[in-house]
Amino acid sequence: MTENSAPLRPVHVIGGGLAGSEAAWQIARTGVPVVLHEMRPQRATEAHKTGFCAELVCSNSFRSDDAAGNAVGVLHREMRAMGSLIMAQADAHKVPAGGALAVDRDGFAESVTQALESEPLITIVREEMAGLPPADWDNVIIASGPLTSPALAEAIGKLTGEAELAFFDAIAPIVHRESIDMDKAWFQSRYDKAGPGGTGADYINCPLDRDQYEGFVNALIAGDKTEFKDFEKTPYFDGCLPIEVMAERGFETLRHGPMKPVGLTNPHNPTVKAYAIVQLRQDNALGTLYNMVGFQTKLLYGAQAAVFRMIPGLERAEFARLGGLHRNTFLNSPKVLDAGLRLKADPRLRFAGQITGCEGYVESAAIGLIAGRMAAGERLGVEMPPPPHTTAIGALLNHITGGHIETIDAGPRSFQPMNVNFGLFPPMDFSPKSPDGKKLRGPEKALAKKRAMSERAETDLRMWLAG
Ligand SMILES: Cc1cc2nc3c(=O)[nH]c(=O)nc-3n(C[C@H](O)[C@H](O)[C@H](O)COP(=O)(O)OP(=O)(O)OC[C@H]3O[C@@H](n4cnc5c(N)ncnc54)[C@H](O)[C@@H]3O)c2cc1C
């Protein structure tokens, strides 16, 4: 508020998850008041367990922190440069995880909540928005996530005219560290890679020989699964396939996915190469819990315990949490949203987070960040140009709001949730060369291109932020 002027009306943010928390923070940083509406703990979702804002519902990983060679690492760097609350708290609560940035989930979410509660310009209201926001709220961000409550989802669906699209992901089990048999398992990161806060020996590895692998795959396929009902026609998202669905795709599929044995040597039996390896990653700061990496599943609980205890080292595993199912709600954003993430049918409503069709904690928070800045700019009468498509955040935003091209294949639509990746960045027209002038080929060329894209993103973000 300036002298003699009316107080600024608040921006309303629906949902205090990864995206809504970041959006609220960014808005408050510009001096604009925010009301953050979060339905938990009064009303739960199928996956959240606490009343904390920014609760991580599955893995505790923010994925690669390598800004030179990985697109999500570039996104981390950009969010840090833009004062991201989510990244600041992730950095403050990181746990060892090889090349990845992983966090102590409760410490992280509690600190995000405390930061929001301590910010004078943010008011947190614990209530469900059980329909469209009141008509007199002129600037709203809907960040209600993949588990948007049915009443709100139905209201949005009516407004957009697009049928809500739901599909399954699945939650990976968490094991008590002390119940893992370390006479069979061992600590090692793949290729001994030490990432942020890591040691190079951050994962627990459980080896399987060929017979054990075969028995395990057969048991996965035979295990009792949750019955499909309303969701039967729902396609899986390939980045988060249930382990038993991967097993059904072919005997070798798991060995080339979450059970790949490369970059690891079993110190208990160094001369024998494991046929497959299950990795477990630290899940809390104390190091008492480990999650089974890539083991999202829709097996029934009883079947899960029996099948996962077939893995050498996990025979007596105690599970702190078994895997589960969840729904995902997202808009056909390229069609229904404008370039500023506003709903074409009702532009006072802006969307952020996974409901826009990005995928992942970091991506959801990033879209929350940009939506928050856009909403604040609108309130202050300053139009914010979108970030360049050459940046990770710009590439992701562009994918959501228009960069995606509908295929000519038959089908209702082809837009699907997307992680940030270098494929979303505009290509660079150059041929990388070695120091002695030879054209690079294969993996070396690919790496050089990624590095160049990362450097371009850094320069372009700096220029964009400067004005
Ligand atoms: C079960 C599950 C597992 C996942 N696992 C991973 C993973 O391992 N790694 C990863 O990177 N991504 C994962 N994702 C995808 C995605 O990154 C997360 O869901 C992420 O939390 C999305 O952020 P968001 O802010 O959009 O939604 P959320 O973090 O879910 O936040 C939405 C918030 O809105 C609230 N809300 C919903 N409806 C209303 C309403 N009507 N009124 C008020 N509040 C409301 C919810 O309580 C919630 O707090 C997973 C998704 C699901 C569903």
Coordinates of C-alpha atoms and ligand atoms in Angstrom, one line a residue:
M1 CA 0.0 0.0 0.0
T2 CA 1.3 3.4 -0.9
E3 CA 0.4 6.6 1.0
N4 CA -3.2 7.7 0.3
S5 CA -3.9 4.6 -1.8
A6 CA -6.4 1.8 -0.9
P7 CA -4.9 -1.4 0.5
L8 CA -4.1 -4.0 -2.2
R9 CA -6.7 -6.7 -2.4
P10 CA -5.3 -10.1 -1.8
V11 CA -4.5 -12.8 -4.3
H12 CA -6.3 -16.0 -3.3
V13 CA -4.3 -19.3 -3.7
I14 CA -6.2 -22.5 -3.5
G15 CA -4.0 -25.4 -2.3
G16 CA -0.9 -25.2 -0.1
G17 CA 1.1 -27.9 -1.8
L18 CA 4.4 -27.5 -3.6
A19 CA 3.0 -25.1 -6.2
G20 CA 0.6 -23.1 -3.9
S21 CA 3.2 -22.6 -1.1
E22 CA 5.7 -21.3 -3.7
A23 CA 3.1 -19.1 -5.3
A24 CA 2.0 -17.6 -2.0
W25 CA 5.7 -16.9 -1.1
Q26 CA 6.5 -15.2 -4.4
I27 CA 3.4 -13.0 -4.2
A28 CA 4.2 -11.9 -0.6
R29 CA 7.7 -11.0 -1.7
T30 CA 6.3 -8.4 -4.0
G31 CA 4.3 -6.8 -1.2
V32 CA 1.0 -8.1 -2.3
P33 CA -1.2 -9.8 0.4
V34 CA -2.2 -13.5 -0.1
V35 CA -4.9 -15.7 1.3
L36 CA -3.8 -19.4 1.1
H37 CA -6.7 -21.8 1.3
E38 CA -5.6 -25.4 2.3
M39 CA -8.1 -28.1 3.1
R40 CA -5.8 -30.3 5.1
P41 CA -5.9 -31.3 7.9
Q42 CA -9.7 -30.9 8.0
R43 CA -10.0 -32.8 4.8
A44 CA -7.4 -35.3 3.6
T45 CA -6.4 -36.5 0.2
E46 CA -5.7 -40.1 -0.8
A47 CA -2.0 -39.6 -0.4
H48 CA -1.2 -36.8 2.1
K49 CA -0.6 -37.8 5.7
T50 CA -0.1 -34.5 7.6
G51 CA -1.4 -31.0 7.8
F52 CA 1.9 -29.5 6.6
C53 CA 2.1 -27.4 3.5
A54 CA 4.3 -28.7 0.7
E55 CA 4.0 -32.3 1.9
L56 CA 5.9 -34.8 -0.3
V57 CA 3.5 -37.6 -1.0
C58 CA 5.9 -40.2 -2.4
S59 CA 9.6 -40.1 -3.0
N60 CA 11.7 -37.6 -1.0
S61 CA 13.8 -36.8 -4.0
F62 CA 14.0 -33.5 -6.0
R63 CA 16.0 -35.5 -8.6
S64 CA 19.3 -34.4 -10.1
D65 CA 21.0 -31.3 -8.9
D66 CA 23.5 -31.3 -11.8
A67 CA 22.8 -27.9 -13.5
A68 CA 25.4 -28.5 -16.2
G69 CA 24.0 -31.8 -17.6
N70 CA 20.5 -32.3 -16.4
A71 CA 17.4 -30.2 -17.1
V72 CA 15.9 -30.6 -13.6
G73 CA 19.3 -29.4 -12.2
V74 CA 18.9 -26.3 -14.5
L75 CA 15.5 -25.8 -13.1
H76 CA 16.9 -26.0 -9.5
R77 CA 19.4 -23.3 -10.4
E78 CA 16.8 -21.0 -11.8
M79 CA 14.4 -21.4 -8.9
R80 CA 17.2 -20.6 -6.5
A81 CA 18.0 -17.5 -8.5
M82 CA 14.4 -16.4 -8.1
G83 CA 14.3 -16.8 -4.4
S84 CA 12.3 -20.0 -4.3
L85 CA 11.1 -21.0 -0.8
I86 CA 10.8 -24.6 -1.9
M87 CA 14.4 -24.8 -3.0
A88 CA 15.7 -22.9 0.0
Q89 CA 14.0 -25.3 2.4
A90 CA 15.1 -28.3 0.3
D91 CA 18.7 -27.2 0.5
A92 CA 18.3 -26.7 4.3
H93 CA 16.9 -30.2 4.8
K94 CA 18.9 -32.3 2.3
V95 CA 19.9 -35.8 3.1
P96 CA 22.6 -37.8 1.3
A97 CA 21.4 -39.2 -2.0
G98 CA 24.2 -39.7 -4.5
G99 CA 23.8 -37.3 -7.4
A100 CA 20.3 -36.3 -6.4
L101 CA 18.9 -33.6 -4.1
A102 CA 16.8 -35.5 -1.5
V103 CA 15.2 -34.1 1.6
D104 CA 14.1 -35.1 5.1
R105 CA 10.4 -34.9 4.2
D106 CA 9.0 -33.9 7.6
G107 CA 11.7 -31.3 8.3
F108 CA 11.2 -29.8 4.9
A109 CA 7.4 -29.6 5.0
E110 CA 7.4 -28.3 8.5
S111 CA 9.9 -25.5 7.7
V112 CA 7.9 -24.5 4.5
T113 CA 4.8 -24.2 6.7
Q114 CA 6.6 -22.2 9.4
A115 CA 7.9 -19.8 6.8
L116 CA 4.5 -19.2 5.3
E117 CA 2.9 -18.8 8.8
S118 CA 5.5 -16.3 9.8
E119 CA 5.1 -14.1 6.7
P120 CA 2.8 -11.2 7.7
L121 CA 1.4 -10.8 4.2
I122 CA 0.2 -14.4 4.1
T123 CA -3.0 -15.6 5.8
I124 CA -3.5 -19.4 5.8
V125 CA -7.1 -20.5 5.9
R126 CA -7.7 -24.2 6.5
E127 CA -10.8 -24.9 4.4
E128 CA -11.8 -26.8 1.3
M129 CA -12.8 -24.7 -1.7
A130 CA -15.7 -26.9 -2.6
G131 CA -16.6 -25.3 -5.9
L132 CA -15.5 -22.3 -7.9
P133 CA -14.1 -19.4 -5.9
P134 CA -16.6 -16.6 -5.2
A135 CA -17.2 -14.2 -8.1
D136 CA -15.7 -11.2 -6.3
W137 CA -12.2 -12.8 -6.0
D138 CA -10.6 -11.2 -9.0
N139 CA -7.2 -12.8 -8.9
V140 CA -7.0 -16.5 -8.0
I141 CA -4.4 -19.2 -8.4
I142 CA -5.8 -22.8 -8.3
A143 CA -3.0 -25.1 -7.2
S144 CA -5.0 -27.9 -5.9
G145 CA -2.8 -30.6 -7.4
P146 CA -3.3 -34.1 -8.8
L147 CA -5.6 -34.9 -5.9
T148 CA -7.9 -31.9 -6.2
S149 CA -11.0 -32.5 -4.1
P150 CA -13.9 -33.9 -6.2
A151 CA -16.2 -30.8 -5.6
L152 CA -13.6 -28.4 -7.0
A153 CA -12.6 -30.8 -9.8
E154 CA -16.2 -31.1 -10.9
A155 CA -16.7 -27.3 -10.9
I156 CA -13.5 -26.8 -12.9
G157 CA -14.5 -29.5 -15.3
K158 CA -17.9 -27.8 -15.9
L159 CA -16.2 -24.5 -16.6
T160 CA -13.5 -25.8 -19.0
G161 CA -15.8 -28.1 -20.8
E162 CA -13.0 -30.6 -20.8
A163 CA -13.6 -34.0 -19.1
E164 CA -11.4 -34.5 -16.1
L165 CA -8.7 -37.0 -17.0
A166 CA -7.6 -39.3 -14.2
F167 CA -5.0 -42.1 -14.2
F168 CA -2.9 -44.1 -11.7
D169 CA 0.6 -43.5 -10.3
A170 CA 1.7 -45.6 -7.4
I171 CA 3.6 -45.0 -4.2
A172 CA 6.9 -46.8 -3.4
P173 CA 7.2 -48.7 -0.1
I174 CA 9.5 -47.4 2.8
V175 CA 11.5 -49.9 4.8
H176 CA 13.0 -49.5 8.3
R177 CA 16.8 -49.4 7.9
E178 CA 17.5 -51.7 10.8
S179 CA 15.4 -54.5 9.3
I180 CA 17.6 -54.7 6.2
D181 CA 20.2 -57.6 6.3
M182 CA 23.5 -55.8 5.6
D183 CA 25.3 -59.2 5.4
K184 CA 23.6 -59.4 2.0
A185 CA 23.0 -55.7 1.1
W186 CA 25.7 -53.0 0.9
F187 CA 26.0 -49.2 0.7
Q188 CA 27.1 -47.7 -2.6
S189 CA 25.9 -45.0 -5.0
R190 CA 25.8 -45.9 -8.7
Y191 CA 29.3 -45.3 -10.1
D192 CA 30.2 -44.1 -6.6
K193 CA 28.8 -40.7 -7.5
A194 CA 28.6 -38.2 -4.6
G195 CA 26.0 -35.6 -5.2
P196 CA 24.9 -32.7 -3.0
G197 CA 25.5 -33.7 0.6
G198 CA 26.3 -37.3 -0.6
T199 CA 29.3 -39.6 0.1
G200 CA 29.3 -41.8 -2.9
A201 CA 27.8 -44.6 -0.8
D202 CA 24.3 -43.4 -0.1
Y203 CA 22.1 -46.2 -1.4
I204 CA 21.5 -49.6 0.0
N205 CA 21.8 -52.2 -2.7
C206 CA 20.2 -55.7 -2.7
P207 CA 21.5 -58.1 -5.3
L208 CA 19.6 -60.9 -7.1
D209 CA 21.0 -63.7 -9.2
R210 CA 19.1 -64.9 -12.3
D211 CA 17.0 -67.5 -10.5
Q212 CA 16.0 -65.1 -7.7
Y213 CA 15.2 -62.4 -10.3
E214 CA 13.0 -64.9 -12.3
G215 CA 11.1 -65.9 -9.1
F216 CA 10.7 -62.3 -8.1
V217 CA 9.3 -61.3 -11.6
N218 CA 6.9 -64.2 -11.6
A219 CA 5.7 -63.4 -8.1
L220 CA 5.1 -59.7 -9.0
I221 CA 3.0 -60.8 -12.0
A222 CA 1.0 -63.3 -10.0
G223 CA 0.5 -61.1 -6.9
D224 CA -2.9 -59.8 -6.0
K225 CA -3.5 -56.3 -7.3
T226 CA -6.0 -53.6 -6.4
E227 CA -9.2 -54.1 -8.4
F228 CA -9.7 -51.7 -11.2
K229 CA -13.1 -50.0 -11.1
D230 CA -13.8 -46.6 -12.5
F231 CA -10.2 -46.1 -13.4
E232 CA -9.9 -49.1 -15.8
K233 CA -9.6 -47.0 -18.9
T234 CA -7.0 -44.7 -17.4
P235 CA -3.6 -44.9 -19.0
Y236 CA -0.4 -45.0 -16.9
F237 CA 2.1 -42.3 -17.0
D238 CA 5.3 -43.9 -18.3
G239 CA 7.6 -42.0 -15.8
C240 CA 5.8 -43.6 -12.8
L241 CA 4.8 -47.1 -13.9
P242 CA 3.9 -49.6 -11.2
I243 CA 6.6 -52.2 -10.8
E244 CA 4.3 -55.1 -11.6
V245 CA 3.2 -53.4 -14.8
M246 CA 6.8 -53.1 -15.9
A247 CA 7.3 -56.8 -15.0
E248 CA 4.3 -57.7 -17.3
R249 CA 6.0 -55.8 -20.2
G250 CA 8.8 -58.4 -20.5
F251 CA 11.2 -60.5 -18.4
E252 CA 14.1 -58.1 -18.9
T253 CA 12.2 -54.8 -18.5
L254 CA 13.0 -54.4 -14.7
R255 CA 16.6 -55.2 -15.3
H256 CA 16.8 -52.2 -17.7
G257 CA 14.8 -50.0 -15.3
P258 CA 14.7 -49.7 -11.5
M259 CA 16.6 -53.0 -11.0
K260 CA 19.5 -52.3 -13.4
P261 CA 22.7 -53.8 -12.0
V262 CA 25.2 -51.4 -13.6
G263 CA 27.7 -49.2 -11.8
L264 CA 27.6 -51.3 -8.6
T265 CA 29.9 -54.0 -7.1
N266 CA 28.8 -56.3 -4.4
P267 CA 31.6 -56.3 -1.7
H268 CA 30.2 -59.5 -0.3
N269 CA 30.8 -61.2 -3.6
P270 CA 32.9 -58.9 -5.8
T271 CA 33.8 -61.4 -8.5
V272 CA 30.1 -62.3 -9.3
K273 CA 28.0 -59.7 -11.1
A274 CA 24.5 -59.5 -9.8
Y275 CA 21.8 -60.2 -12.4
A276 CA 19.6 -57.4 -11.0
I277 CA 19.9 -55.0 -8.1
V278 CA 17.2 -53.2 -6.0
Q279 CA 18.3 -49.8 -4.6
L280 CA 16.9 -48.2 -1.4
R281 CA 17.4 -44.5 -0.8
Q282 CA 17.5 -42.7 2.6
D283 CA 14.1 -41.2 3.3
N284 CA 14.6 -39.2 6.6
A285 CA 17.4 -37.1 8.2
L286 CA 17.9 -39.7 10.9
G287 CA 18.7 -42.4 8.3
T288 CA 16.2 -44.8 9.9
L289 CA 14.0 -45.2 6.9
Y290 CA 14.8 -46.1 3.3
N291 CA 12.5 -46.1 0.3
M292 CA 12.6 -48.7 -2.5
V293 CA 13.7 -46.7 -5.5
G294 CA 11.3 -47.0 -8.5
F295 CA 9.1 -49.6 -6.7
Q296 CA 5.8 -47.8 -6.9
T297 CA 3.1 -50.4 -6.9
K298 CA -0.6 -51.3 -7.0
L299 CA -0.1 -54.7 -5.4
L300 CA -2.3 -55.3 -2.3
Y301 CA -0.5 -54.8 1.0
G302 CA -0.3 -58.5 1.9
A303 CA 1.1 -59.3 -1.5
Q304 CA 3.6 -56.5 -1.3
A305 CA 5.1 -57.7 2.0
A306 CA 5.4 -61.3 0.7
V307 CA 6.8 -60.4 -2.7
F308 CA 9.3 -57.7 -1.5
R309 CA 10.6 -60.0 1.2
M310 CA 11.8 -62.3 -1.6
I311 CA 14.6 -59.8 -2.3
P312 CA 17.9 -60.8 -0.7
G313 CA 18.5 -58.5 2.2
L314 CA 14.8 -57.7 2.7
E315 CA 13.7 -61.2 4.0
R316 CA 12.9 -59.6 7.3
A317 CA 12.1 -56.1 6.1
E318 CA 9.7 -54.1 8.2
F319 CA 7.7 -51.6 6.1
A320 CA 7.1 -48.1 7.5
R321 CA 4.8 -47.5 4.6
L322 CA 3.6 -49.8 1.8
G323 CA 3.0 -48.7 -1.7
G324 CA -0.4 -47.4 -2.8
L325 CA -2.5 -46.0 -5.6
H326 CA -3.4 -42.5 -6.4
R327 CA -5.4 -40.4 -8.9
N328 CA -4.1 -37.6 -11.0
T329 CA -6.2 -34.7 -12.2
F330 CA -4.8 -32.3 -14.9
L331 CA -6.1 -29.9 -17.5
N332 CA -5.7 -30.0 -21.2
S333 CA -3.7 -26.8 -20.6
P334 CA -2.5 -26.0 -24.1
K335 CA -6.2 -25.7 -25.1
V336 CA -7.8 -24.2 -22.0
L337 CA -5.1 -21.9 -20.6
D338 CA -3.5 -18.7 -22.0
A339 CA 0.2 -17.9 -22.0
G340 CA -0.2 -16.4 -18.5
L341 CA -1.7 -19.7 -17.1
R342 CA -5.1 -18.0 -17.0
L343 CA -8.2 -20.0 -17.8
K344 CA -9.5 -18.7 -21.1
A345 CA -13.1 -19.3 -20.0
D346 CA -12.6 -17.2 -16.8
P347 CA -9.3 -15.3 -16.8
R348 CA -9.5 -14.3 -13.1
L349 CA -8.6 -18.0 -12.5
R350 CA -4.9 -18.9 -13.0
F351 CA -3.6 -22.4 -12.6
A352 CA -0.4 -23.7 -11.1
G353 CA 1.3 -27.0 -10.3
Q354 CA 0.6 -30.5 -11.4
I355 CA -3.0 -29.7 -12.3
T356 CA -1.5 -27.7 -15.3
G357 CA 0.1 -30.9 -16.7
C358 CA 3.6 -30.5 -15.4
E359 CA 4.9 -33.6 -13.6
G360 CA 7.0 -33.7 -10.4
Y361 CA 7.6 -31.8 -7.2
V362 CA 10.2 -29.4 -8.7
E363 CA 8.2 -28.7 -11.8
S364 CA 5.0 -28.1 -9.8
A365 CA 6.8 -25.7 -7.5
A366 CA 8.4 -24.0 -10.5
I367 CA 5.0 -23.4 -12.1
G368 CA 3.8 -22.1 -8.8
L369 CA 6.7 -19.7 -8.7
I370 CA 5.9 -18.3 -12.1
A371 CA 2.2 -18.2 -11.5
G372 CA 2.7 -16.3 -8.3
R373 CA 4.9 -13.7 -10.0
M374 CA 2.4 -13.3 -12.8
A375 CA -0.5 -12.9 -10.3
A376 CA 1.4 -10.4 -8.3
G377 CA 2.4 -8.4 -11.4
E378 CA -1.2 -8.3 -12.4
R379 CA -2.3 -7.0 -9.0
L380 CA 0.4 -4.3 -9.2
G381 CA -0.4 -3.4 -12.8
V382 CA 2.9 -4.6 -14.1
E383 CA 2.7 -7.1 -16.9
M384 CA 5.4 -9.7 -16.6
P385 CA 6.8 -11.1 -19.8
P386 CA 7.1 -14.9 -19.7
P387 CA 10.6 -16.3 -19.2
P388 CA 12.5 -17.1 -22.4
H389 CA 11.8 -20.6 -23.8
T390 CA 15.6 -21.2 -23.6
T391 CA 15.4 -21.3 -19.8
A392 CA 14.1 -24.4 -18.0
I393 CA 11.2 -22.6 -16.4
G394 CA 10.3 -20.9 -19.7
A395 CA 10.6 -24.2 -21.6
L396 CA 8.2 -25.9 -19.1
L397 CA 5.8 -23.0 -19.2
N398 CA 5.8 -23.1 -22.9
H399 CA 5.1 -26.8 -23.0
I400 CA 2.1 -26.3 -20.8
T401 CA 0.6 -23.3 -22.4
G402 CA 1.2 -24.0 -26.1
G403 CA 4.5 -25.7 -26.8
H404 CA 2.9 -29.1 -27.0
I405 CA 1.7 -30.1 -30.4
E406 CA -1.4 -32.3 -30.7
T407 CA -0.6 -35.4 -32.7
I408 CA -2.6 -36.4 -35.7
D409 CA -3.4 -39.8 -34.2
A410 CA -6.9 -40.6 -33.4
G411 CA -7.8 -39.9 -29.7
P412 CA -9.3 -37.3 -27.6
R413 CA -6.0 -35.5 -26.8
S414 CA -2.3 -36.2 -26.5
F415 CA -1.2 -33.7 -23.9
Q416 CA 0.2 -35.6 -20.9
P417 CA 2.0 -34.6 -17.7
M418 CA 5.7 -33.8 -18.5
N419 CA 8.9 -33.6 -16.4
V420 CA 11.3 -30.8 -17.5
N421 CA 13.8 -32.2 -20.0
F422 CA 16.2 -30.8 -22.6
G423 CA 13.8 -31.9 -25.3
L424 CA 11.5 -29.0 -24.3
F425 CA 14.3 -26.5 -24.9
P426 CA 14.7 -24.9 -28.4
P427 CA 17.5 -26.9 -30.2
M428 CA 20.9 -25.3 -30.7
D429 CA 22.4 -25.2 -34.1
F430 CA 26.1 -26.0 -33.5
S431 CA 28.5 -28.9 -33.8
P432 CA 30.5 -29.4 -30.6
K433 CA 34.2 -30.0 -31.1
S434 CA 36.9 -31.5 -29.0
P435 CA 39.9 -29.3 -27.9
D436 CA 41.9 -30.7 -30.9
G437 CA 39.1 -29.6 -33.3
K438 CA 37.5 -33.0 -34.0
K439 CA 33.7 -33.2 -34.2
L440 CA 32.3 -34.8 -31.1
R441 CA 30.0 -37.8 -31.6
G442 CA 27.7 -40.0 -29.5
P443 CA 27.4 -39.4 -25.7
E444 CA 30.2 -36.8 -25.8
K445 CA 28.3 -34.8 -28.3
A446 CA 25.0 -35.1 -26.3
L447 CA 26.7 -34.0 -23.2
A448 CA 28.3 -31.0 -24.9
K449 CA 24.9 -29.9 -26.2
K450 CA 23.3 -30.2 -22.8
R451 CA 26.1 -28.1 -21.3
A452 CA 25.6 -25.5 -24.0
M453 CA 21.9 -25.4 -23.4
S454 CA 22.5 -25.0 -19.7
E455 CA 24.9 -22.1 -20.3
R456 CA 22.4 -20.5 -22.7
A457 CA 19.7 -20.9 -20.1
E458 CA 21.8 -19.3 -17.4
T459 CA 22.6 -16.3 -19.5
D460 CA 19.0 -15.8 -20.7
L461 CA 17.6 -16.1 -17.3
R462 CA 20.0 -13.5 -16.0
M463 CA 19.0 -11.1 -18.7
W464 CA 15.3 -11.7 -18.2
L465 CA 15.6 -11.2 -14.5
A466 CA 17.5 -8.0 -15.1
G467 CA 14.7 -6.5 -17.0
Ligands
LIG1 C1 0.5 -40.2 -4.9 C2 1.4 -39.3 -5.7 C3 2.8 -39.6 -5.7 C4 3.6 -38.8 -6.4 N1 5.0 -39.0 -6.3 C5 5.8 -38.1 -6.8 C6 7.2 -38.3 -6.6 O1 7.6 -39.3 -6.0 N2 8.1 -37.4 -7.1 C7 7.6 -36.3 -7.8 O2 8.4 -35.5 -8.2 N3 6.3 -36.1 -8.0 C8 5.4 -37.0 -7.5 N4 4.0 -36.8 -7.7 C9 3.6 -35.8 -8.6 C10 3.6 -34.3 -8.1 O3 4.9 -33.8 -8.1 C11 3.1 -34.1 -6.7 O4 1.8 -34.5 -6.6 C12 3.2 -32.7 -6.2 O5 2.9 -32.6 -4.9 C13 2.3 -31.8 -7.0 O6 2.4 -30.5 -6.5 P1 1.1 -29.6 -6.5 O7 1.4 -28.4 -5.7 O8 0.5 -29.4 -7.8 O9 0.0 -30.4 -5.7 P2 0.0 -30.9 -4.2 O10 1.3 -30.9 -3.6 O11 -0.8 -32.1 -4.1 O12 -0.8 -29.7 -3.5 C14 -2.2 -29.5 -3.7 C15 -2.8 -29.1 -2.4 O13 -4.1 -28.6 -2.6 C16 -4.9 -29.1 -1.5 N5 -6.3 -29.1 -2.1 C17 -6.8 -30.0 -3.0 N6 -8.1 -29.6 -3.3 C18 -8.4 -28.6 -2.5 C19 -9.6 -27.8 -2.3 N7 -10.7 -28.0 -3.0 N8 -9.5 -26.7 -1.5 C20 -8.4 -26.5 -0.7 N9 -7.3 -27.2 -0.8 C21 -7.3 -28.2 -1.7 C22 -4.3 -30.4 -1.2 O14 -4.6 -30.8 0.2 C23 -2.8 -30.2 -1.4 O15 -2.2 -29.7 -0.2 C24 3.1 -37.7 -7.1 C25 1.8 -37.4 -7.1 C26 0.9 -38.2 -6.4 C27 -0.5 -38.0 -6.5

